[in-house]
Amino acid sequence: MRHLLTTTDLPRETVTALLDTAEALKQALLGREVRKLPTLRGRTVVTLFYENSTRTRASFEIAGKWMSADVVNISASGSSVAKGESLRDTALTLAAMGADCVVIRHPASGAAHRLASWVSTHVINAGDGTHQHPTQALLDAATLRERLGTLNGRIVTIVGDVLHSRVARSNIELLITLGARIHLVAPPTLLPWGVQNWGKGPNREERGWPVTVGHDLDTALPGTDAVMMLRVQAERMHGGFFPSAREYSISYGLTEARLRLLPEHAVVLHPGPMLRGMEIAHSVVDSPRAAIAEQVRNGVHVRMAVLYHLLAAQEEQA
Ligand code: ASP
């Protein structure tokens, strides 16, 4: 694996290898007072963020540091980007300084792919516009595997702003690759055109389970193994996609009453940041069914696994 840009073309064996490595790293570090492995000593990882982030950026930094890499963080707002420097020139500058890996977040869909075509360093897509966020999907899959055992045949219901969500896109592709069935619940205005066909692709034709779509959360919940709530991406909305936050919440919010409709074993996920009280009730976030803190915890181990596979695994095999 040279880059991690999308979950669309990730074969099942690669996904499983990444998740297994993340699990092994988690076990290796469990209970350790000093969390430092020498794996990436002498390697330089640069995070280049053109959009805000708390979880993704911090966990890439922690992941790199726990494996002894040198990690440099660049925010567009505090860099020469603010003086008008192009993405290409910024990327070439970082490559010239010896970056081994660039982790990029950018508001434009496709930015990570463009970057990968300009530089010879490894590139990780940490979210490009409404397109993809592959490490989020991997950490969600790691969390679901931990809670549910297997994803094969499991029904994952994704709720909310699918239209603007790179988390939904990445998860639909990845979870189907792992054998899950996807049901989407959203207002018609927040569903992309042709979403039913997203699951079809080079790695999954043999299963052929279509993505199903509905608008009624109450009828979807009883048959669900996991429910993934999405953030309403106000920053990407130019127009009225629903009448009001209150109406959205009434139809699509995960309330305490709705939590009771889920089967006993079902898991609640949210990628964060959450709009508590609108997308998800306070008490639901804090309930034992919610695996939101586990998602964040697994995010560090998954990002360690991705850095390891990109920067160290091939060398070790050689
Ligand atoms: N943190 C996730 C992302 O960057 C989800 C979100 O912001 O809604 O896509």
mmCIF file of C-alpha atoms and ligand atoms in Angstrom:
data_model
loop_
_atom_site.group_PDB
_atom_site.id
_atom_site.type_symbol
_atom_site.label_atom_id
_atom_site.label_comp_id
_atom_site.label_asym_id
_atom_site.label_seq_id
_atom_site.Cartn_x
_atom_site.Cartn_y
_atom_site.Cartn_z
ATOM 1 C CA MET A 1 0.000 0.000 0.000
ATOM 2 C CA ARG A 2 1.556 3.332 -1.058
ATOM 3 C CA HIS A 3 -1.173 5.805 -0.036
ATOM 4 C CA LEU A 4 -4.473 5.683 1.833
ATOM 5 C CA LEU A 5 -6.809 7.911 -0.170
ATOM 6 C CA THR A 6 -10.167 6.136 -0.232
ATOM 7 C CA THR A 7 -11.955 3.032 1.048
ATOM 8 C CA THR A 8 -13.507 2.357 -2.366
ATOM 9 C CA ASP A 9 -10.746 0.180 -3.750
ATOM 10 C CA LEU A 10 -9.436 -1.318 -0.507
ATOM 11 C CA PRO A 11 -9.525 -5.102 -0.766
ATOM 12 C CA ARG A 12 -11.000 -7.030 2.148
ATOM 13 C CA GLU A 13 -7.603 -8.609 2.976
ATOM 14 C CA THR A 14 -5.988 -5.160 3.308
ATOM 15 C CA VAL A 15 -8.793 -3.910 5.550
ATOM 16 C CA THR A 16 -8.547 -7.013 7.726
ATOM 17 C CA ALA A 17 -4.742 -6.688 7.932
ATOM 18 C CA LEU A 18 -5.045 -3.039 9.031
ATOM 19 C CA LEU A 19 -7.680 -3.861 11.645
ATOM 20 C CA ASP A 20 -5.637 -6.808 12.941
ATOM 21 C CA THR A 21 -2.533 -4.616 13.244
ATOM 22 C CA ALA A 22 -4.546 -1.947 15.080
ATOM 23 C CA GLU A 23 -5.831 -4.592 17.496
ATOM 24 C CA ALA A 24 -2.317 -5.992 18.032
ATOM 25 C CA LEU A 25 -0.946 -2.495 18.717
ATOM 26 C CA LYS A 26 -3.776 -1.839 21.149
ATOM 27 C CA GLN A 27 -3.003 -5.043 23.043
ATOM 28 C CA ALA A 28 0.732 -4.316 22.991
ATOM 29 C CA LEU A 29 0.221 -0.897 24.575
ATOM 30 C CA LEU A 30 -2.525 -1.883 27.019
ATOM 31 C CA GLY A 31 -1.657 -1.009 30.613
ATOM 32 C CA ARG A 32 1.802 0.281 29.662
ATOM 33 C CA GLU A 33 2.945 3.360 31.485
ATOM 34 C CA VAL A 34 5.373 4.336 28.718
ATOM 35 C CA ARG A 35 3.611 4.164 25.359
ATOM 36 C CA LYS A 36 6.533 4.355 22.978
ATOM 37 C CA LEU A 37 7.471 1.876 20.266
ATOM 38 C CA PRO A 38 10.608 2.404 18.162
ATOM 39 C CA THR A 39 8.873 1.406 14.877
ATOM 40 C CA LEU A 40 9.010 4.770 13.043
ATOM 41 C CA ARG A 41 12.197 6.206 14.534
ATOM 42 C CA GLY A 42 13.809 8.606 12.047
ATOM 43 C CA ARG A 43 10.598 9.004 10.001
ATOM 44 C CA THR A 44 8.864 12.358 9.572
ATOM 45 C CA VAL A 45 5.092 12.643 9.414
ATOM 46 C CA VAL A 46 3.532 15.994 8.476
ATOM 47 C CA THR A 47 -0.129 16.758 9.137
ATOM 48 C CA LEU A 48 -1.373 19.435 6.735
ATOM 49 C CA PHE A 49 -4.850 20.641 7.709
ATOM 50 C CA TYR A 50 -6.873 23.130 5.653
ATOM 51 C CA GLU A 51 -9.991 22.450 7.770
ATOM 52 C CA ASN A 52 -10.601 22.366 11.517
ATOM 53 C CA SER A 53 -10.097 19.146 13.404
ATOM 54 C CA THR A 54 -9.809 17.909 16.967
ATOM 55 C CA ARG A 55 -9.907 14.093 16.874
ATOM 56 C CA THR A 56 -8.294 13.265 13.547
ATOM 57 C CA ARG A 57 -5.375 15.598 13.835
ATOM 58 C CA ALA A 58 -4.595 14.869 17.476
ATOM 59 C CA SER A 59 -4.844 11.130 16.977
ATOM 60 C CA PHE A 60 -2.502 11.151 13.962
ATOM 61 C CA GLU A 61 -0.053 13.127 16.055
ATOM 62 C CA ILE A 62 -0.365 10.777 19.025
ATOM 63 C CA ALA A 63 -0.155 7.719 16.725
ATOM 64 C CA GLY A 64 3.055 8.998 15.142
ATOM 65 C CA LYS A 65 4.590 9.919 18.485
ATOM 66 C CA TRP A 66 3.737 6.582 20.102
ATOM 67 C CA MET A 67 5.733 4.983 17.287
ATOM 68 C CA SER A 68 8.650 7.451 17.714
ATOM 69 C CA ALA A 69 8.114 9.337 14.426
ATOM 70 C CA ASP A 70 8.835 13.058 14.281
ATOM 71 C CA VAL A 71 5.476 14.730 13.763
ATOM 72 C CA VAL A 72 5.096 18.252 12.360
ATOM 73 C CA ASN A 73 1.664 19.914 12.345
ATOM 74 C CA ILE A 74 0.751 22.594 9.811
ATOM 75 C CA SER A 75 -2.526 24.523 9.747
ATOM 76 C CA ALA A 76 -3.339 26.345 6.532
ATOM 77 C CA SER A 77 -4.378 29.433 8.499
ATOM 78 C CA GLY A 78 -0.979 29.767 10.178
ATOM 79 C CA SER A 79 1.163 28.884 7.152
ATOM 80 C CA SER A 80 2.146 30.415 3.795
ATOM 81 C CA VAL A 81 -1.191 29.164 2.444
ATOM 82 C CA ALA A 82 -2.635 32.284 4.083
ATOM 83 C CA LYS A 83 -0.199 34.286 1.890
ATOM 84 C CA GLY A 84 -1.576 32.663 -1.241
ATOM 85 C CA GLU A 85 0.695 29.638 -1.682
ATOM 86 C CA SER A 86 -0.870 26.851 -3.742
ATOM 87 C CA LEU A 87 -1.471 23.308 -2.471
ATOM 88 C CA ARG A 88 1.094 22.032 -4.994
ATOM 89 C CA ASP A 89 3.839 24.388 -3.853
ATOM 90 C CA THR A 90 3.101 23.644 -0.212
ATOM 91 C CA ALA A 91 3.308 19.905 -0.937
ATOM 92 C CA LEU A 92 6.567 20.222 -2.879
ATOM 93 C CA THR A 93 8.051 22.288 -0.058
ATOM 94 C CA LEU A 94 7.196 19.611 2.508
ATOM 95 C CA ALA A 95 8.575 16.868 0.259
ATOM 96 C CA ALA A 96 11.815 18.831 -0.240
ATOM 97 C CA MET A 97 12.235 19.006 3.535
ATOM 98 C CA GLY A 98 12.142 15.223 3.736
ATOM 99 C CA ALA A 99 8.596 14.447 4.873
ATOM 100 C CA ASP A 100 8.021 10.692 4.604
ATOM 101 C CA CYS A 101 4.256 10.973 4.891
ATOM 102 C CA VAL A 102 1.771 13.826 4.493
ATOM 103 C CA VAL A 103 -1.602 13.529 6.230
ATOM 104 C CA ILE A 104 -3.907 15.991 4.513
ATOM 105 C CA ARG A 105 -7.345 17.410 5.278
ATOM 106 C CA HIS A 106 -8.799 19.748 2.677
ATOM 107 C CA PRO A 107 -12.256 21.188 1.862
ATOM 108 C CA ALA A 108 -11.966 20.167 -1.817
ATOM 109 C CA SER A 109 -13.002 16.637 -2.786
ATOM 110 C CA GLY A 110 -10.057 15.026 -4.597
ATOM 111 C CA ALA A 111 -7.335 17.149 -2.942
ATOM 112 C CA ALA A 112 -5.566 14.128 -1.431
ATOM 113 C CA HIS A 113 -5.477 12.368 -4.824
ATOM 114 C CA ARG A 114 -3.978 15.466 -6.453
ATOM 115 C CA LEU A 115 -1.354 15.724 -3.737
ATOM 116 C CA ALA A 116 -0.393 12.075 -4.226
ATOM 117 C CA SER A 117 0.211 12.739 -7.921
ATOM 118 C CA TRP A 118 2.663 15.587 -7.194
ATOM 119 C CA VAL A 119 4.931 14.160 -4.481
ATOM 120 C CA SER A 120 6.729 10.891 -3.914
ATOM 121 C CA THR A 121 5.921 10.835 -0.171
ATOM 122 C CA HIS A 122 3.157 8.653 1.213
ATOM 123 C CA VAL A 123 -0.193 10.460 1.417
ATOM 124 C CA ILE A 124 -3.043 9.799 3.838
ATOM 125 C CA ASN A 125 -6.426 11.369 3.230
ATOM 126 C CA ALA A 126 -7.691 12.742 6.551
ATOM 127 C CA GLY A 127 -10.905 14.046 4.933
ATOM 128 C CA ASP A 128 -11.370 15.710 1.526
ATOM 129 C CA GLY A 129 -14.538 17.764 1.175
ATOM 130 C CA THR A 130 -17.625 15.581 1.012
ATOM 131 C CA HIS A 131 -15.677 12.721 -0.534
ATOM 132 C CA GLN A 132 -13.745 10.371 1.767
ATOM 133 C CA HIS A 133 -12.332 9.960 5.275
ATOM 134 C CA PRO A 134 -10.832 6.468 5.200
ATOM 135 C CA THR A 135 -9.280 6.333 8.685
ATOM 136 C CA GLN A 136 -12.669 7.282 10.205
ATOM 137 C CA ALA A 137 -14.258 4.293 8.458
ATOM 138 C CA LEU A 138 -11.428 2.022 9.637
ATOM 139 C CA LEU A 139 -11.811 3.120 13.252
ATOM 140 C CA ASP A 140 -15.577 2.665 13.021
ATOM 141 C CA ALA A 141 -15.065 -0.852 11.648
ATOM 142 C CA ALA A 142 -12.559 -1.607 14.434
ATOM 143 C CA THR A 143 -15.106 -0.465 17.031
ATOM 144 C CA LEU A 144 -17.929 -2.486 15.473
ATOM 145 C CA ARG A 145 -15.720 -5.581 15.237
ATOM 146 C CA GLU A 146 -14.893 -5.247 18.937
ATOM 147 C CA ARG A 147 -18.515 -4.823 19.983
ATOM 148 C CA LEU A 148 -20.275 -7.170 17.527
ATOM 149 C CA GLY A 149 -17.580 -9.762 16.756
ATOM 150 C CA THR A 150 -18.085 -9.797 13.016
ATOM 151 C CA LEU A 151 -19.570 -7.427 10.474
ATOM 152 C CA ASN A 152 -20.696 -10.186 8.151
ATOM 153 C CA GLY A 153 -24.457 -9.877 7.643
ATOM 154 C CA ARG A 154 -24.794 -7.106 10.246
ATOM 155 C CA ILE A 155 -27.165 -4.250 9.485
ATOM 156 C CA VAL A 156 -25.655 -0.800 9.978
ATOM 157 C CA THR A 157 -28.094 2.121 9.836
ATOM 158 C CA ILE A 158 -26.503 5.459 8.938
ATOM 159 C CA VAL A 159 -28.631 8.456 9.902
ATOM 160 C CA GLY A 160 -28.679 12.114 8.883
ATOM 161 C CA ASP A 161 -26.704 14.280 6.510
ATOM 162 C CA VAL A 162 -25.491 11.596 4.088
ATOM 163 C CA LEU A 163 -25.274 14.133 1.266
ATOM 164 C CA HIS A 164 -22.376 16.104 2.741
ATOM 165 C CA SER A 165 -20.764 13.313 4.730
ATOM 166 C CA ARG A 166 -17.370 11.875 3.807
ATOM 167 C CA VAL A 167 -17.797 9.659 6.871
ATOM 168 C CA ALA A 168 -20.913 8.065 5.347
ATOM 169 C CA ARG A 169 -19.258 7.560 1.947
ATOM 170 C CA SER A 170 -16.161 5.955 3.413
ATOM 171 C CA ASN A 171 -18.162 3.768 5.766
ATOM 172 C CA ILE A 172 -20.629 2.556 3.157
ATOM 173 C CA GLU A 173 -17.789 1.334 0.943
ATOM 174 C CA LEU A 174 -15.714 -0.167 3.730
ATOM 175 C CA LEU A 175 -18.487 -1.840 5.721
ATOM 176 C CA ILE A 176 -19.922 -3.454 2.604
ATOM 177 C CA THR A 177 -16.454 -4.774 1.788
ATOM 178 C CA LEU A 178 -16.504 -6.368 5.255
ATOM 179 C CA GLY A 179 -19.899 -7.986 4.575
ATOM 180 C CA ALA A 180 -22.263 -5.578 6.349
ATOM 181 C CA ARG A 181 -25.599 -4.390 4.939
ATOM 182 C CA ILE A 182 -26.205 -0.651 4.900
ATOM 183 C CA HIS A 183 -29.510 1.109 5.509
ATOM 184 C CA LEU A 184 -29.651 4.905 5.204
ATOM 185 C CA VAL A 185 -32.216 7.053 7.008
ATOM 186 C CA ALA A 186 -32.265 10.731 6.046
ATOM 187 C CA PRO A 187 -34.499 13.537 4.834
ATOM 188 C CA PRO A 188 -34.841 13.219 1.020
ATOM 189 C CA THR A 189 -32.944 16.522 0.655
ATOM 190 C CA LEU A 190 -29.887 15.074 2.401
ATOM 191 C CA LEU A 191 -29.497 11.938 0.275
ATOM 192 C CA PRO A 192 -27.178 11.961 -2.732
ATOM 193 C CA TRP A 193 -28.488 10.897 -6.102
ATOM 194 C CA GLY A 194 -27.785 7.215 -6.924
ATOM 195 C CA VAL A 195 -26.757 6.366 -3.361
ATOM 196 C CA GLN A 196 -28.260 2.859 -3.731
ATOM 197 C CA ASN A 197 -25.414 1.973 -6.102
ATOM 198 C CA TRP A 198 -22.563 3.047 -3.839
ATOM 199 C CA GLY A 199 -21.992 -0.434 -2.514
ATOM 200 C CA LYS A 200 -21.417 -1.904 -5.939
ATOM 201 C CA GLY A 201 -17.800 -1.928 -7.008
ATOM 202 C CA PRO A 202 -14.760 -3.964 -7.925
ATOM 203 C CA ASN A 203 -14.409 -5.694 -4.566
ATOM 204 C CA ARG A 204 -18.018 -6.469 -3.811
ATOM 205 C CA GLU A 205 -19.967 -7.445 -6.877
ATOM 206 C CA GLU A 206 -20.237 -11.005 -5.640
ATOM 207 C CA ARG A 207 -22.435 -9.997 -2.695
ATOM 208 C CA GLY A 208 -24.593 -7.494 -4.514
ATOM 209 C CA TRP A 209 -26.450 -6.240 -1.459
ATOM 210 C CA PRO A 210 -27.906 -2.896 -2.398
ATOM 211 C CA VAL A 211 -27.779 0.060 -0.042
ATOM 212 C CA THR A 212 -31.356 0.516 1.170
ATOM 213 C CA VAL A 213 -32.882 3.888 1.915
ATOM 214 C CA GLY A 214 -35.723 5.040 4.183
ATOM 215 C CA HIS A 215 -36.988 8.141 5.897
ATOM 216 C CA ASP A 216 -38.481 6.691 9.077
ATOM 217 C CA LEU A 217 -36.001 6.142 11.890
ATOM 218 C CA ASP A 218 -38.523 4.494 14.234
ATOM 219 C CA THR A 219 -39.216 1.617 11.841
ATOM 220 C CA ALA A 220 -35.512 1.127 11.031
ATOM 221 C CA LEU A 221 -34.150 0.851 14.570
ATOM 222 C CA PRO A 222 -35.583 -2.520 15.731
ATOM 223 C CA GLY A 223 -33.780 -4.381 12.927
ATOM 224 C CA THR A 224 -30.439 -2.644 13.383
ATOM 225 C CA ASP A 225 -27.149 -3.983 14.779
ATOM 226 C CA ALA A 226 -25.453 -0.586 14.771
ATOM 227 C CA VAL A 227 -26.692 2.940 14.293
ATOM 228 C CA MET A 228 -24.247 5.580 13.067
ATOM 229 C CA MET A 229 -25.419 9.142 13.644
ATOM 230 C CA LEU A 230 -23.924 11.796 11.359
ATOM 231 C CA ARG A 231 -23.225 15.436 12.080
ATOM 232 C CA VAL A 232 -25.306 17.963 10.164
ATOM 233 C CA GLN A 233 -22.593 19.651 8.054
ATOM 234 C CA ALA A 234 -23.859 23.235 8.281
ATOM 235 C CA GLU A 235 -20.555 24.559 6.881
ATOM 236 C CA ARG A 236 -21.186 22.716 3.597
ATOM 237 C CA MET A 237 -24.860 23.696 3.253
ATOM 238 C CA HIS A 238 -25.832 26.539 0.988
ATOM 239 C CA GLY A 239 -29.586 26.577 1.313
ATOM 240 C CA GLY A 240 -32.400 25.182 3.473
ATOM 241 C CA PHE A 241 -32.143 21.399 3.556
ATOM 242 C CA PHE A 242 -34.657 21.031 6.407
ATOM 243 C CA PRO A 243 -37.107 23.450 8.039
ATOM 244 C CA SER A 244 -35.437 23.829 11.452
ATOM 245 C CA ALA A 245 -33.089 22.148 13.908
ATOM 246 C CA ARG A 246 -36.114 21.243 16.027
ATOM 247 C CA GLU A 247 -37.906 19.505 13.174
ATOM 248 C CA TYR A 248 -34.736 17.677 12.206
ATOM 249 C CA SER A 249 -34.347 16.487 15.750
ATOM 250 C CA ILE A 250 -37.961 15.293 15.983
ATOM 251 C CA SER A 251 -37.603 13.109 12.869
ATOM 252 C CA TYR A 252 -33.935 12.113 12.886
ATOM 253 C CA GLY A 253 -32.543 12.710 16.387
ATOM 254 C CA LEU A 254 -31.539 9.681 18.444
ATOM 255 C CA THR A 255 -33.567 10.231 21.595
ATOM 256 C CA GLU A 256 -33.777 8.102 24.715
ATOM 257 C CA ALA A 257 -37.149 6.719 23.527
ATOM 258 C CA ARG A 258 -35.598 5.693 20.200
ATOM 259 C CA LEU A 259 -32.669 4.060 21.954
ATOM 260 C CA ARG A 260 -35.202 1.672 23.524
ATOM 261 C CA LEU A 261 -36.308 0.567 20.038
ATOM 262 C CA LEU A 262 -32.860 -0.883 19.292
ATOM 263 C CA PRO A 263 -32.097 -4.545 19.969
ATOM 264 C CA GLU A 264 -30.214 -5.257 23.211
ATOM 265 C CA HIS A 265 -26.833 -5.792 21.497
ATOM 266 C CA ALA A 266 -26.997 -2.791 19.133
ATOM 267 C CA VAL A 267 -24.216 -0.194 19.193
ATOM 268 C CA VAL A 268 -24.492 3.590 18.793
ATOM 269 C CA LEU A 269 -21.723 5.448 16.924
ATOM 270 C CA HIS A 270 -21.056 9.102 16.136
ATOM 271 C CA PRO A 271 -17.868 10.364 14.439
ATOM 272 C CA GLY A 272 -17.943 13.672 16.323
ATOM 273 C CA PRO A 273 -18.126 16.532 16.761
ATOM 274 C CA MET A 274 -21.675 15.937 18.038
ATOM 275 C CA LEU A 275 -24.529 18.373 18.183
ATOM 276 C CA ARG A 276 -25.978 17.079 21.441
ATOM 277 C CA GLY A 277 -29.690 17.595 21.785
ATOM 278 C CA MET A 278 -30.174 17.844 18.023
ATOM 279 C CA GLU A 279 -28.618 14.748 16.398
ATOM 280 C CA ILE A 280 -28.277 12.759 19.597
ATOM 281 C CA ALA A 281 -29.624 13.180 23.133
ATOM 282 C CA HIS A 282 -27.217 13.781 26.026
ATOM 283 C CA SER A 283 -28.373 10.621 27.805
ATOM 284 C CA VAL A 284 -27.810 8.508 24.657
ATOM 285 C CA VAL A 285 -24.219 9.742 24.307
ATOM 286 C CA ASP A 286 -23.589 8.777 27.917
ATOM 287 C CA SER A 287 -25.356 5.393 27.738
ATOM 288 C CA PRO A 288 -23.376 2.125 27.700
ATOM 289 C CA ARG A 289 -24.781 1.396 24.213
ATOM 290 C CA ALA A 290 -22.786 4.316 22.813
ATOM 291 C CA ALA A 291 -19.255 3.435 21.680
ATOM 292 C CA ILE A 292 -18.245 7.023 20.958
ATOM 293 C CA ALA A 293 -15.277 7.160 23.352
ATOM 294 C CA GLU A 294 -14.157 3.751 22.039
ATOM 295 C CA GLN A 295 -14.234 5.130 18.497
ATOM 296 C CA VAL A 296 -11.866 7.903 19.557
ATOM 297 C CA ARG A 297 -9.597 5.452 21.413
ATOM 298 C CA ASN A 298 -9.506 3.061 18.464
ATOM 299 C CA GLY A 299 -8.723 5.998 16.178
ATOM 300 C CA VAL A 300 -5.216 6.209 17.627
ATOM 301 C CA HIS A 301 -4.500 2.487 17.127
ATOM 302 C CA VAL A 302 -5.996 2.467 13.625
ATOM 303 C CA ARG A 303 -3.854 5.454 12.618
ATOM 304 C CA MET A 304 -0.796 3.759 14.106
ATOM 305 C CA ALA A 305 -1.626 0.709 11.967
ATOM 306 C CA VAL A 306 -1.994 2.825 8.814
ATOM 307 C CA LEU A 307 1.325 4.625 9.430
ATOM 308 C CA TYR A 308 2.968 1.283 10.130
ATOM 309 C CA HIS A 309 1.656 -0.315 6.924
ATOM 310 C CA LEU A 310 2.693 2.677 4.818
ATOM 311 C CA LEU A 311 6.057 3.471 6.361
ATOM 312 C CA ALA A 312 7.432 0.328 7.986
ATOM 313 C CA ALA A 313 5.759 -2.926 6.956
ATOM 314 C CA GLN A 314 7.229 -3.260 3.444
ATOM 315 C CA GLU A 315 10.710 -2.475 4.752
ATOM 316 C CA GLU A 316 10.354 -5.107 7.472
ATOM 317 C CA GLN A 317 9.207 -7.712 4.940
ATOM 318 C CA ALA A 318 12.178 -6.899 2.697
HETATM 319 N N1 ASP B 1 -15.039 14.668 12.012
HETATM 320 C C1 ASP B 1 -15.679 14.097 10.855
HETATM 321 C C2 ASP B 1 -15.146 14.701 9.579
HETATM 322 O O1 ASP B 1 -14.202 15.441 9.608
HETATM 323 C C3 ASP B 1 -17.162 14.198 10.953
HETATM 324 C C4 ASP B 1 -17.713 15.589 10.943
HETATM 325 O O2 ASP B 1 -16.989 16.575 11.000
HETATM 326 O O3 ASP B 1 -18.932 15.673 10.894
HETATM 327 O O4 ASP B 1 -15.691 14.408 8.527
#
